[in-house]
Amino acid sequence: MIELLEKGIALANHYGISVLLILSTIFLVRIILAAQGKWSEREKYYFEILKNLGNWRDSLSDRKDYFQQPGSVYDETYPQSTYYKKEGEKAADALSAVREQMSVARVFLSKKSIAILEELINEHWYISEHGAMNAADYLDSTHDIVDKAYRSILTDASKDLKRSRYLNIVKQVLSKD
């Protein structure tokens, strides 16, 4: 760090302070552009994660509608319907996609988002293996944890987007000068 400061002072002494300011501006613009490139990757992963969590949540919600009448949780015909099975496949595909995306998303998503996704996967496993007494209980419990994860990651993505907006403002200010 001291070497960098010494080089900056030497450049300022040799070329003048205006050159140092120009070089600093160029350096700042490069940092901003690199941060924006990272945001586009982050945005892509947030979009995919949120899309799949939304599909999973919607599928759970649609299948929950089958069990609205009292005593219907014991009716074995509901899970056999074509629509119910189709929605189950949609949920399985979304869960699989979230698991696949987590490996690479660790690079781009915040630590909080990664922790939320890991907690979701662990809680889902527990519910599906030990926590649910019947299909309706599974759907209710799983819907709650997926919805919680969706909302948390959406909030986290919004915070990241705000930071990206600030970077855009700085970039526009610097490019006009």
Short mmCIF file of N, CA and C in Angstrom, two decimals:
data_model
loop_
_atom_site.label_atom_id
_atom_site.label_comp_id
_atom_site.label_asym_id
_atom_site.label_seq_id
_atom_site.Cartn_x
_atom_site.Cartn_y
_atom_site.Cartn_z
N MET A 1 0.83 -1.19 0.00
CA MET A 1 0.00 0.00 0.00
C MET A 1 0.87 1.25 0.00
N ILE A 2 1.94 1.21 0.78
CA ILE A 2 2.85 2.36 0.84
C ILE A 2 3.52 2.58 -0.51
N GLU A 3 3.85 1.46 -1.18
CA GLU A 3 4.47 1.58 -2.51
C GLU A 3 3.53 2.27 -3.49
N LEU A 4 2.27 1.92 -3.44
CA LEU A 4 1.28 2.53 -4.32
C LEU A 4 1.18 4.02 -4.04
N LEU A 5 1.17 4.40 -2.77
CA LEU A 5 1.11 5.80 -2.39
C LEU A 5 2.35 6.55 -2.87
N GLU A 6 3.52 5.93 -2.70
CA GLU A 6 4.77 6.55 -3.16
C GLU A 6 4.77 6.74 -4.68
N LYS A 7 4.26 5.74 -5.42
CA LYS A 7 4.18 5.87 -6.87
C LYS A 7 3.23 7.00 -7.26
N GLY A 8 2.13 7.12 -6.54
CA GLY A 8 1.18 8.20 -6.81
C GLY A 8 1.80 9.56 -6.56
N ILE A 9 2.56 9.70 -5.50
CA ILE A 9 3.24 10.97 -5.20
C ILE A 9 4.29 11.28 -6.26
N ALA A 10 5.03 10.23 -6.66
CA ALA A 10 6.05 10.45 -7.70
C ALA A 10 5.41 10.88 -9.01
N LEU A 11 4.29 10.26 -9.39
CA LEU A 11 3.58 10.66 -10.60
C LEU A 11 3.07 12.10 -10.50
N ALA A 12 2.54 12.44 -9.32
CA ALA A 12 2.02 13.80 -9.12
C ALA A 12 3.15 14.82 -9.21
N ASN A 13 4.31 14.50 -8.64
CA ASN A 13 5.46 15.42 -8.71
C ASN A 13 5.97 15.55 -10.14
N HIS A 14 5.98 14.45 -10.86
CA HIS A 14 6.55 14.46 -12.21
C HIS A 14 5.59 15.04 -13.24
N TYR A 15 4.33 14.59 -13.22
CA TYR A 15 3.38 15.00 -14.25
C TYR A 15 2.37 16.05 -13.80
N GLY A 16 2.24 16.21 -12.54
CA GLY A 16 1.27 17.17 -12.02
C GLY A 16 0.05 16.44 -11.46
N ILE A 17 -0.68 17.15 -10.66
CA ILE A 17 -1.82 16.56 -9.96
C ILE A 17 -2.95 16.19 -10.92
N SER A 18 -3.08 16.88 -12.05
CA SER A 18 -4.18 16.59 -12.98
C SER A 18 -4.04 15.19 -13.57
N VAL A 19 -2.81 14.76 -13.87
CA VAL A 19 -2.61 13.41 -14.40
C VAL A 19 -2.99 12.38 -13.34
N LEU A 20 -2.64 12.65 -12.11
CA LEU A 20 -2.98 11.73 -11.02
C LEU A 20 -4.50 11.62 -10.87
N LEU A 21 -5.20 12.72 -11.01
CA LEU A 21 -6.66 12.69 -10.93
C LEU A 21 -7.26 11.91 -12.10
N ILE A 22 -6.70 12.08 -13.28
CA ILE A 22 -7.19 11.34 -14.45
C ILE A 22 -6.97 9.85 -14.26
N LEU A 23 -5.80 9.46 -13.79
CA LEU A 23 -5.50 8.04 -13.56
C LEU A 23 -6.41 7.47 -12.46
N SER A 24 -6.66 8.26 -11.44
CA SER A 24 -7.56 7.81 -10.37
C SER A 24 -8.98 7.60 -10.90
N THR A 25 -9.42 8.50 -11.76
CA THR A 25 -10.74 8.38 -12.36
C THR A 25 -10.84 7.12 -13.23
N ILE A 26 -9.81 6.88 -14.03
CA ILE A 26 -9.79 5.68 -14.87
C ILE A 26 -9.83 4.43 -14.01
N PHE A 27 -9.06 4.43 -12.94
CA PHE A 27 -9.03 3.29 -12.02
C PHE A 27 -10.41 3.07 -11.40
N LEU A 28 -11.06 4.15 -10.99
CA LEU A 28 -12.40 4.06 -10.38
C LEU A 28 -13.42 3.53 -11.38
N VAL A 29 -13.35 4.01 -12.62
CA VAL A 29 -14.27 3.54 -13.66
C VAL A 29 -14.08 2.04 -13.90
N ARG A 30 -12.84 1.57 -13.92
CA ARG A 30 -12.59 0.14 -14.11
C ARG A 30 -13.17 -0.69 -12.97
N ILE A 31 -13.06 -0.20 -11.77
CA ILE A 31 -13.64 -0.90 -10.62
C ILE A 31 -15.15 -0.97 -10.77
N ILE A 32 -15.76 0.13 -11.15
CA ILE A 32 -17.22 0.18 -11.31
C ILE A 32 -17.67 -0.78 -12.41
N LEU A 33 -16.96 -0.78 -13.53
CA LEU A 33 -17.34 -1.67 -14.63
C LEU A 33 -17.19 -3.14 -14.23
N ALA A 34 -16.16 -3.45 -13.47
CA ALA A 34 -15.98 -4.83 -13.01
C ALA A 34 -17.11 -5.22 -12.06
N ALA A 35 -17.51 -4.30 -11.20
CA ALA A 35 -18.61 -4.59 -10.26
C ALA A 35 -19.92 -4.79 -11.01
N GLN A 36 -20.13 -4.03 -12.08
CA GLN A 36 -21.36 -4.19 -12.86
C GLN A 36 -21.38 -5.53 -13.58
N GLY A 37 -20.23 -5.97 -14.07
CA GLY A 37 -20.16 -7.27 -14.72
C GLY A 37 -20.52 -8.37 -13.75
N LYS A 38 -20.05 -8.22 -12.52
CA LYS A 38 -20.38 -9.22 -11.50
C LYS A 38 -21.88 -9.17 -11.20
N TRP A 39 -22.46 -7.97 -11.20
CA TRP A 39 -23.89 -7.88 -10.92
C TRP A 39 -24.70 -8.61 -11.97
N SER A 40 -24.32 -8.51 -13.24
CA SER A 40 -25.11 -9.18 -14.27
C SER A 40 -25.11 -10.69 -14.04
N GLU A 41 -23.99 -11.23 -13.58
CA GLU A 41 -23.96 -12.65 -13.24
C GLU A 41 -24.81 -12.93 -12.01
N ARG A 42 -24.70 -12.07 -11.01
CA ARG A 42 -25.52 -12.23 -9.80
C ARG A 42 -27.00 -12.16 -10.16
N GLU A 43 -27.33 -11.19 -11.00
CA GLU A 43 -28.72 -11.01 -11.40
C GLU A 43 -29.25 -12.28 -12.06
N LYS A 44 -28.44 -12.89 -12.90
CA LYS A 44 -28.84 -14.12 -13.59
C LYS A 44 -29.13 -15.23 -12.59
N TYR A 45 -28.25 -15.40 -11.61
CA TYR A 45 -28.45 -16.46 -10.63
C TYR A 45 -29.61 -16.16 -9.69
N TYR A 46 -29.76 -14.90 -9.28
CA TYR A 46 -30.93 -14.54 -8.47
C TYR A 46 -32.22 -14.82 -9.25
N PHE A 47 -32.23 -14.45 -10.52
CA PHE A 47 -33.41 -14.67 -11.35
C PHE A 47 -33.76 -16.16 -11.42
N GLU A 48 -32.77 -16.99 -11.70
CA GLU A 48 -33.03 -18.44 -11.82
C GLU A 48 -33.48 -19.04 -10.50
N ILE A 49 -32.82 -18.68 -9.42
CA ILE A 49 -33.21 -19.21 -8.10
C ILE A 49 -34.63 -18.78 -7.77
N LEU A 50 -34.93 -17.49 -7.95
CA LEU A 50 -36.27 -17.00 -7.63
C LEU A 50 -37.33 -17.61 -8.53
N LYS A 51 -37.01 -17.81 -9.80
CA LYS A 51 -37.95 -18.44 -10.73
C LYS A 51 -38.28 -19.86 -10.26
N ASN A 52 -37.25 -20.62 -9.91
CA ASN A 52 -37.49 -22.00 -9.49
C ASN A 52 -38.17 -22.08 -8.13
N LEU A 53 -37.81 -21.19 -7.22
CA LEU A 53 -38.52 -21.17 -5.94
C LEU A 53 -39.98 -20.78 -6.14
N GLY A 54 -40.24 -19.86 -7.05
CA GLY A 54 -41.62 -19.47 -7.36
C GLY A 54 -42.41 -20.61 -7.97
N ASN A 55 -41.79 -21.35 -8.89
CA ASN A 55 -42.45 -22.52 -9.49
C ASN A 55 -42.76 -23.57 -8.43
N TRP A 56 -41.81 -23.80 -7.55
CA TRP A 56 -41.99 -24.78 -6.48
C TRP A 56 -43.12 -24.35 -5.56
N ARG A 57 -43.11 -23.09 -5.16
CA ARG A 57 -44.15 -22.55 -4.27
C ARG A 57 -45.52 -22.63 -4.93
N ASP A 58 -45.61 -22.25 -6.21
CA ASP A 58 -46.90 -22.30 -6.91
C ASP A 58 -47.43 -23.72 -7.02
N SER A 59 -46.53 -24.66 -7.27
CA SER A 59 -46.94 -26.06 -7.36
C SER A 59 -47.49 -26.56 -6.03
N LEU A 60 -46.82 -26.20 -4.96
CA LEU A 60 -47.28 -26.61 -3.62
C LEU A 60 -48.65 -25.98 -3.33
N SER A 61 -48.78 -24.73 -3.68
CA SER A 61 -50.05 -24.02 -3.44
C SER A 61 -51.19 -24.65 -4.23
N ASP A 62 -50.93 -24.97 -5.50
CA ASP A 62 -51.97 -25.60 -6.33
C ASP A 62 -52.38 -26.96 -5.78
N ARG A 63 -51.40 -27.72 -5.31
CA ARG A 63 -51.74 -29.05 -4.77
C ARG A 63 -52.41 -28.94 -3.41
N LYS A 64 -52.11 -27.88 -2.65
CA LYS A 64 -52.78 -27.67 -1.36
C LYS A 64 -54.28 -27.45 -1.55
N ASP A 65 -54.66 -26.87 -2.69
CA ASP A 65 -56.07 -26.60 -2.96
C ASP A 65 -56.91 -27.88 -2.98
N TYR A 66 -56.27 -29.02 -3.25
CA TYR A 66 -56.99 -30.29 -3.27
C TYR A 66 -57.51 -30.67 -1.88
N PHE A 67 -56.90 -30.13 -0.84
CA PHE A 67 -57.22 -30.57 0.51
C PHE A 67 -57.93 -29.49 1.32
N GLN A 68 -58.81 -28.74 0.68
CA GLN A 68 -59.51 -27.65 1.35
C GLN A 68 -60.71 -28.14 2.17
N GLN A 69 -61.30 -29.25 1.79
CA GLN A 69 -62.49 -29.74 2.50
C GLN A 69 -62.07 -30.59 3.69
N PRO A 70 -62.80 -30.48 4.80
CA PRO A 70 -62.47 -31.29 5.97
C PRO A 70 -62.51 -32.79 5.64
N GLY A 71 -61.50 -33.50 6.07
CA GLY A 71 -61.43 -34.94 5.85
C GLY A 71 -60.80 -35.32 4.52
N SER A 72 -60.56 -34.35 3.68
CA SER A 72 -60.02 -34.67 2.35
C SER A 72 -58.57 -35.14 2.40
N VAL A 73 -57.88 -34.91 3.52
CA VAL A 73 -56.48 -35.36 3.63
C VAL A 73 -56.39 -36.88 3.61
N TYR A 74 -57.52 -37.54 3.89
CA TYR A 74 -57.52 -39.01 3.91
C TYR A 74 -57.99 -39.60 2.60
N ASP A 75 -58.39 -38.74 1.65
CA ASP A 75 -58.88 -39.22 0.36
C ASP A 75 -57.69 -39.58 -0.52
N GLU A 76 -57.57 -40.84 -0.88
CA GLU A 76 -56.44 -41.33 -1.67
C GLU A 76 -56.55 -40.99 -3.16
N THR A 77 -57.72 -40.53 -3.60
CA THR A 77 -57.89 -40.26 -5.03
C THR A 77 -57.23 -38.96 -5.49
N TYR A 78 -57.07 -37.99 -4.59
CA TYR A 78 -56.49 -36.71 -4.98
C TYR A 78 -55.08 -36.85 -5.53
N PRO A 79 -54.18 -37.49 -4.81
CA PRO A 79 -52.81 -37.60 -5.34
C PRO A 79 -52.70 -38.43 -6.62
N GLN A 80 -53.77 -39.10 -7.02
CA GLN A 80 -53.73 -39.92 -8.23
C GLN A 80 -54.16 -39.15 -9.48
N SER A 81 -54.70 -37.94 -9.30
CA SER A 81 -55.18 -37.18 -10.46
C SER A 81 -54.01 -36.72 -11.34
N THR A 82 -54.29 -36.54 -12.60
CA THR A 82 -53.26 -36.13 -13.57
C THR A 82 -52.68 -34.77 -13.23
N TYR A 83 -53.53 -33.81 -12.90
CA TYR A 83 -53.07 -32.46 -12.59
C TYR A 83 -52.18 -32.46 -11.34
N TYR A 84 -52.59 -33.20 -10.32
CA TYR A 84 -51.82 -33.29 -9.09
C TYR A 84 -50.43 -33.85 -9.38
N LYS A 85 -50.37 -34.90 -10.19
CA LYS A 85 -49.08 -35.50 -10.54
C LYS A 85 -48.22 -34.53 -11.35
N LYS A 86 -48.87 -33.82 -12.27
CA LYS A 86 -48.14 -32.85 -13.10
C LYS A 86 -47.53 -31.75 -12.22
N GLU A 87 -48.29 -31.27 -11.27
CA GLU A 87 -47.79 -30.25 -10.35
C GLU A 87 -46.66 -30.80 -9.47
N GLY A 88 -46.76 -32.07 -9.11
CA GLY A 88 -45.70 -32.71 -8.33
C GLY A 88 -44.40 -32.78 -9.13
N GLU A 89 -44.52 -33.07 -10.42
CA GLU A 89 -43.33 -33.10 -11.29
C GLU A 89 -42.73 -31.71 -11.43
N LYS A 90 -43.60 -30.72 -11.52
CA LYS A 90 -43.13 -29.33 -11.62
C LYS A 90 -42.33 -28.95 -10.36
N ALA A 91 -42.83 -29.36 -9.20
CA ALA A 91 -42.12 -29.08 -7.95
C ALA A 91 -40.80 -29.83 -7.88
N ALA A 92 -40.80 -31.07 -8.31
CA ALA A 92 -39.56 -31.86 -8.30
C ALA A 92 -38.51 -31.26 -9.23
N ASP A 93 -38.95 -30.79 -10.39
CA ASP A 93 -38.02 -30.14 -11.33
C ASP A 93 -37.45 -28.85 -10.73
N ALA A 94 -38.30 -28.07 -10.07
CA ALA A 94 -37.84 -26.82 -9.45
C ALA A 94 -36.84 -27.10 -8.33
N LEU A 95 -37.12 -28.09 -7.49
CA LEU A 95 -36.20 -28.46 -6.42
C LEU A 95 -34.87 -28.92 -6.99
N SER A 96 -34.92 -29.73 -8.00
CA SER A 96 -33.70 -30.21 -8.64
C SER A 96 -32.89 -29.05 -9.22
N ALA A 97 -33.56 -28.11 -9.85
CA ALA A 97 -32.87 -26.95 -10.43
C ALA A 97 -32.23 -26.09 -9.35
N VAL A 98 -32.92 -25.90 -8.22
CA VAL A 98 -32.34 -25.13 -7.11
C VAL A 98 -31.09 -25.81 -6.60
N ARG A 99 -31.14 -27.11 -6.43
CA ARG A 99 -29.95 -27.85 -5.97
C ARG A 99 -28.79 -27.72 -6.95
N GLU A 100 -29.07 -27.82 -8.23
CA GLU A 100 -28.02 -27.70 -9.25
C GLU A 100 -27.42 -26.30 -9.26
N GLN A 101 -28.25 -25.28 -9.13
CA GLN A 101 -27.78 -23.91 -9.19
C GLN A 101 -26.97 -23.51 -7.96
N MET A 102 -27.21 -24.17 -6.85
CA MET A 102 -26.52 -23.81 -5.62
C MET A 102 -25.01 -23.96 -5.73
N SER A 103 -24.54 -24.93 -6.49
CA SER A 103 -23.10 -25.15 -6.57
C SER A 103 -22.39 -23.95 -7.17
N VAL A 104 -22.90 -23.40 -8.25
CA VAL A 104 -22.26 -22.24 -8.89
C VAL A 104 -22.74 -20.95 -8.25
N ALA A 105 -23.95 -20.91 -7.78
CA ALA A 105 -24.51 -19.69 -7.20
C ALA A 105 -23.74 -19.25 -5.96
N ARG A 106 -23.04 -20.16 -5.32
CA ARG A 106 -22.24 -19.81 -4.14
C ARG A 106 -21.22 -18.72 -4.47
N VAL A 107 -20.78 -18.67 -5.70
CA VAL A 107 -19.80 -17.67 -6.12
C VAL A 107 -20.45 -16.29 -6.21
N PHE A 108 -21.71 -16.21 -6.62
CA PHE A 108 -22.34 -14.94 -6.94
C PHE A 108 -23.33 -14.44 -5.91
N LEU A 109 -24.01 -15.35 -5.21
CA LEU A 109 -25.02 -14.92 -4.25
C LEU A 109 -24.39 -14.57 -2.91
N SER A 110 -25.10 -13.82 -2.12
CA SER A 110 -24.60 -13.42 -0.80
C SER A 110 -24.56 -14.63 0.14
N LYS A 111 -23.79 -14.49 1.19
CA LYS A 111 -23.71 -15.57 2.18
C LYS A 111 -25.07 -15.84 2.81
N LYS A 112 -25.83 -14.77 3.00
CA LYS A 112 -27.16 -14.92 3.58
C LYS A 112 -28.06 -15.75 2.67
N SER A 113 -28.04 -15.47 1.37
CA SER A 113 -28.87 -16.22 0.43
C SER A 113 -28.47 -17.69 0.38
N ILE A 114 -27.18 -17.94 0.39
CA ILE A 114 -26.70 -19.33 0.38
C ILE A 114 -27.14 -20.06 1.64
N ALA A 115 -27.04 -19.38 2.79
CA ALA A 115 -27.48 -19.99 4.05
C ALA A 115 -28.97 -20.30 4.02
N ILE A 116 -29.75 -19.40 3.44
CA ILE A 116 -31.19 -19.61 3.33
C ILE A 116 -31.49 -20.83 2.47
N LEU A 117 -30.80 -20.95 1.34
CA LEU A 117 -31.02 -22.10 0.45
C LEU A 117 -30.61 -23.41 1.12
N GLU A 118 -29.49 -23.40 1.82
CA GLU A 118 -29.06 -24.62 2.51
C GLU A 118 -30.06 -25.03 3.59
N GLU A 119 -30.56 -24.04 4.32
CA GLU A 119 -31.57 -24.31 5.35
C GLU A 119 -32.84 -24.87 4.71
N LEU A 120 -33.23 -24.31 3.58
CA LEU A 120 -34.41 -24.79 2.87
C LEU A 120 -34.25 -26.26 2.47
N ILE A 121 -33.13 -26.61 1.89
CA ILE A 121 -32.90 -27.99 1.46
C ILE A 121 -32.92 -28.93 2.66
N ASN A 122 -32.27 -28.54 3.75
CA ASN A 122 -32.25 -29.38 4.96
C ASN A 122 -33.64 -29.54 5.56
N GLU A 123 -34.37 -28.44 5.68
CA GLU A 123 -35.72 -28.52 6.24
C GLU A 123 -36.65 -29.33 5.34
N HIS A 124 -36.50 -29.18 4.04
CA HIS A 124 -37.34 -29.96 3.12
C HIS A 124 -37.07 -31.45 3.29
N TRP A 125 -35.80 -31.81 3.39
CA TRP A 125 -35.47 -33.22 3.58
C TRP A 125 -36.13 -33.74 4.86
N TYR A 126 -36.02 -32.99 5.95
CA TYR A 126 -36.60 -33.43 7.22
C TYR A 126 -38.11 -33.58 7.11
N ILE A 127 -38.77 -32.61 6.50
CA ILE A 127 -40.23 -32.68 6.35
C ILE A 127 -40.62 -33.89 5.51
N SER A 128 -39.93 -34.08 4.40
CA SER A 128 -40.32 -35.17 3.51
C SER A 128 -40.02 -36.54 4.11
N GLU A 129 -39.00 -36.64 4.94
CA GLU A 129 -38.63 -37.94 5.51
C GLU A 129 -39.28 -38.22 6.88
N HIS A 130 -39.44 -37.19 7.70
CA HIS A 130 -39.87 -37.44 9.08
C HIS A 130 -40.99 -36.52 9.58
N GLY A 131 -41.12 -35.32 9.02
CA GLY A 131 -41.97 -34.31 9.62
C GLY A 131 -43.42 -34.31 9.19
N ALA A 132 -43.75 -34.86 8.05
CA ALA A 132 -45.13 -34.78 7.56
C ALA A 132 -45.89 -36.06 7.85
N MET A 133 -47.12 -35.89 8.35
CA MET A 133 -47.95 -37.06 8.67
C MET A 133 -48.72 -37.54 7.44
N ASN A 134 -49.02 -36.63 6.52
CA ASN A 134 -49.76 -36.99 5.31
C ASN A 134 -49.42 -35.97 4.23
N ALA A 135 -50.02 -36.12 3.06
CA ALA A 135 -49.71 -35.25 1.92
C ALA A 135 -50.06 -33.79 2.22
N ALA A 136 -51.18 -33.55 2.85
CA ALA A 136 -51.59 -32.18 3.14
C ALA A 136 -50.61 -31.52 4.12
N ASP A 137 -50.17 -32.27 5.12
CA ASP A 137 -49.20 -31.74 6.08
C ASP A 137 -47.87 -31.44 5.38
N TYR A 138 -47.44 -32.31 4.50
CA TYR A 138 -46.22 -32.09 3.72
C TYR A 138 -46.34 -30.81 2.90
N LEU A 139 -47.46 -30.65 2.20
CA LEU A 139 -47.65 -29.47 1.34
C LEU A 139 -47.67 -28.18 2.15
N ASP A 140 -48.37 -28.18 3.29
CA ASP A 140 -48.42 -26.99 4.14
C ASP A 140 -47.04 -26.62 4.67
N SER A 141 -46.35 -27.59 5.24
CA SER A 141 -45.03 -27.34 5.83
C SER A 141 -44.02 -26.92 4.78
N THR A 142 -44.00 -27.60 3.67
CA THR A 142 -43.04 -27.28 2.62
C THR A 142 -43.36 -25.93 2.00
N HIS A 143 -44.63 -25.63 1.79
CA HIS A 143 -45.01 -24.32 1.25
C HIS A 143 -44.49 -23.20 2.15
N ASP A 144 -44.62 -23.38 3.46
CA ASP A 144 -44.17 -22.35 4.40
C ASP A 144 -42.67 -22.10 4.28
N ILE A 145 -41.86 -23.15 4.21
CA ILE A 145 -40.41 -22.94 4.16
C ILE A 145 -39.95 -22.42 2.79
N VAL A 146 -40.62 -22.85 1.73
CA VAL A 146 -40.27 -22.35 0.39
C VAL A 146 -40.64 -20.88 0.28
N ASP A 147 -41.81 -20.52 0.78
CA ASP A 147 -42.23 -19.12 0.74
C ASP A 147 -41.29 -18.24 1.56
N LYS A 148 -40.89 -18.72 2.71
CA LYS A 148 -39.94 -17.98 3.56
C LYS A 148 -38.62 -17.77 2.83
N ALA A 149 -38.11 -18.80 2.18
CA ALA A 149 -36.85 -18.70 1.43
C ALA A 149 -37.02 -17.74 0.26
N TYR A 150 -38.12 -17.84 -0.45
CA TYR A 150 -38.38 -16.97 -1.60
C TYR A 150 -38.36 -15.50 -1.17
N ARG A 151 -39.06 -15.20 -0.11
CA ARG A 151 -39.14 -13.81 0.36
C ARG A 151 -37.78 -13.30 0.82
N SER A 152 -37.03 -14.11 1.52
CA SER A 152 -35.71 -13.70 2.02
C SER A 152 -34.74 -13.45 0.87
N ILE A 153 -34.74 -14.33 -0.10
CA ILE A 153 -33.82 -14.17 -1.23
C ILE A 153 -34.25 -12.98 -2.10
N LEU A 154 -35.54 -12.77 -2.23
CA LEU A 154 -36.03 -11.60 -2.97
C LEU A 154 -35.56 -10.30 -2.30
N THR A 155 -35.63 -10.25 -0.99
CA THR A 155 -35.16 -9.08 -0.24
C THR A 155 -33.66 -8.89 -0.44
N ASP A 156 -32.92 -9.98 -0.37
CA ASP A 156 -31.46 -9.92 -0.56
C ASP A 156 -31.12 -9.45 -1.98
N ALA A 157 -31.83 -9.94 -2.96
CA ALA A 157 -31.60 -9.53 -4.36
C ALA A 157 -31.92 -8.06 -4.54
N SER A 158 -32.97 -7.58 -3.89
CA SER A 158 -33.33 -6.16 -3.99
C SER A 158 -32.23 -5.27 -3.42
N LYS A 159 -31.64 -5.69 -2.32
CA LYS A 159 -30.53 -4.91 -1.73
C LYS A 159 -29.35 -4.86 -2.70
N ASP A 160 -29.03 -5.99 -3.30
CA ASP A 160 -27.93 -6.01 -4.27
C ASP A 160 -28.24 -5.13 -5.46
N LEU A 161 -29.49 -5.12 -5.91
CA LEU A 161 -29.88 -4.30 -7.05
C LEU A 161 -29.73 -2.81 -6.72
N LYS A 162 -30.07 -2.42 -5.50
CA LYS A 162 -29.91 -1.02 -5.11
C LYS A 162 -28.44 -0.61 -5.19
N ARG A 163 -27.55 -1.48 -4.73
CA ARG A 163 -26.11 -1.18 -4.82
C ARG A 163 -25.71 -1.02 -6.28
N SER A 164 -26.26 -1.85 -7.14
CA SER A 164 -25.95 -1.76 -8.56
C SER A 164 -26.45 -0.44 -9.15
N ARG A 165 -27.59 0.02 -8.69
CA ARG A 165 -28.12 1.31 -9.17
C ARG A 165 -27.18 2.44 -8.78
N TYR A 166 -26.65 2.39 -7.56
CA TYR A 166 -25.71 3.41 -7.13
C TYR A 166 -24.46 3.40 -8.00
N LEU A 167 -23.99 2.21 -8.35
CA LEU A 167 -22.83 2.11 -9.23
C LEU A 167 -23.14 2.71 -10.59
N ASN A 168 -24.34 2.49 -11.11
CA ASN A 168 -24.74 3.08 -12.39
C ASN A 168 -24.74 4.61 -12.33
N ILE A 169 -25.21 5.16 -11.22
CA ILE A 169 -25.24 6.61 -11.07
C ILE A 169 -23.82 7.17 -11.10
N VAL A 170 -22.92 6.54 -10.35
CA VAL A 170 -21.53 6.99 -10.34
C VAL A 170 -20.92 6.87 -11.72
N LYS A 171 -21.20 5.77 -12.40
CA LYS A 171 -20.66 5.57 -13.75
C LYS A 171 -21.16 6.67 -14.70
N GLN A 172 -22.42 7.01 -14.61
CA GLN A 172 -22.98 8.05 -15.48
C GLN A 172 -22.37 9.40 -15.17
N VAL A 173 -22.16 9.68 -13.89
CA VAL A 173 -21.55 10.97 -13.51
C VAL A 173 -20.12 11.04 -14.06
N LEU A 174 -19.38 9.97 -13.93
CA LEU A 174 -18.00 9.96 -14.40
C LEU A 174 -17.91 10.01 -15.92
N SER A 175 -18.85 9.40 -16.61
CA SER A 175 -18.78 9.37 -18.07
C SER A 175 -19.16 10.73 -18.68
N LYS A 176 -19.93 11.55 -17.99
CA LYS A 176 -20.32 12.86 -18.52
C LYS A 176 -19.17 13.85 -18.46
N ASP A 177 -18.26 13.67 -17.53
CA ASP A 177 -17.14 14.62 -17.39
C ASP A 177 -16.07 14.38 -18.36
#
